[in-house]
XYZ file of C-alpha atoms in Angstrom:
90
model
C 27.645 13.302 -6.082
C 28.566 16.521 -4.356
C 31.357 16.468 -1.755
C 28.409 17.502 1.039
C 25.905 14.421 -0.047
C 27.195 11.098 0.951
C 25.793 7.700 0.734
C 24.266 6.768 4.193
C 23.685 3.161 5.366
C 20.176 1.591 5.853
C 20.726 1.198 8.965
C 21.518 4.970 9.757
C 19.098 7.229 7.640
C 16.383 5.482 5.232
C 13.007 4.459 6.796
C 11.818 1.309 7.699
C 9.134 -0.710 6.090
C 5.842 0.733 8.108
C 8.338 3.364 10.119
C 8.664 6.551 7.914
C 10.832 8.834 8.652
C 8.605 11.992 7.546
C 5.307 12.359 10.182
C 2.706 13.921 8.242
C 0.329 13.998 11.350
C 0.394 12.939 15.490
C 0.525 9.232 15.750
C -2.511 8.328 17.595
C -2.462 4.514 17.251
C -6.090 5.095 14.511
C -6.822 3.745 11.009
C -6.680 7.580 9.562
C -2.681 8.278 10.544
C -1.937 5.084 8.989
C -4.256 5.770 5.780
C -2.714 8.985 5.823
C 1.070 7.648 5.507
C 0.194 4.860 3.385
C -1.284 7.052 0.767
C 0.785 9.865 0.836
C 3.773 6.889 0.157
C 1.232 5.844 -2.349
C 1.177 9.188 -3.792
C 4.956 10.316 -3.628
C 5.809 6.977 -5.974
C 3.589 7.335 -8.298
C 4.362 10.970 -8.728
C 7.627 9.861 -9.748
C 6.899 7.030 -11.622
C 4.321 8.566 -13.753
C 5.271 11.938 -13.939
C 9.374 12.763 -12.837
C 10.582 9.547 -14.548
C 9.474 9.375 -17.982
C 9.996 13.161 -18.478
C 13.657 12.743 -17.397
C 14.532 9.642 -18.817
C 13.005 9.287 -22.437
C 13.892 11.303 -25.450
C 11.861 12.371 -27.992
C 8.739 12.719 -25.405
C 6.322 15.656 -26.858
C 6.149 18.530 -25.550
C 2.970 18.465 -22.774
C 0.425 20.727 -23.375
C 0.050 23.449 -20.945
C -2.990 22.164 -18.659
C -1.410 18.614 -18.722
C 1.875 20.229 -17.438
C -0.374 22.389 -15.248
C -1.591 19.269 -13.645
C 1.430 17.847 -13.014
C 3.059 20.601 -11.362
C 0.104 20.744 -8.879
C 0.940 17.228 -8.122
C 4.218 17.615 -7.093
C 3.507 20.922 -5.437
C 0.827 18.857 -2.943
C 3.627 16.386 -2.423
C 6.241 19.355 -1.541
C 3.679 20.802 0.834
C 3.199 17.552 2.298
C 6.819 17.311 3.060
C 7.076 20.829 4.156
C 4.677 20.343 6.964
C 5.921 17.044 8.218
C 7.817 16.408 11.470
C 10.896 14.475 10.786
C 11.835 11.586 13.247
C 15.256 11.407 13.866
């Protein structure tokens, strides 16, 4: 781990169960913010699951084919626009 990137605490840094950290829109108390979180959440874990861990943790995967990798590129890039546009609650 680099010297700058430390282990933080629970208590100081990682979100809460039904708190995140990341706000991808105004919290207006409605069923659409919460949808909103809940899939993007949804979304961010199975982007890794599916996609980031397999492809970094098994050998001997083949190679994808272009449109499949195509795909899963646009996947993450939705995800890293996501994050880009959120408000971060300190």
């Amino acid at each position: 781990m680099p010297s700058s990137v430390t282990a933080a605490s629970p208590n100081e840094t990682t979100s809460k169960p039904g708190q995140p950290r990341l706000r991808l829109r105004e919290e207006d108390g409605g069923d659409t913010y919460r949808n909103v979180h809940r899939g993007a959440m949804a979304f961010a874990e199975g982007c890794y699951a599916a996609i980031r861990n397999p492809n970094s943790h098994e050998d001997e995967l083949p190679e994808l084919p272009e449109q499949e990798a195509l795909e899963q590129l646009a996947a993450f890039s939705m995800l890293a626009r996501w994050v880009d546009n959120a408000t971060v609650i300190t």
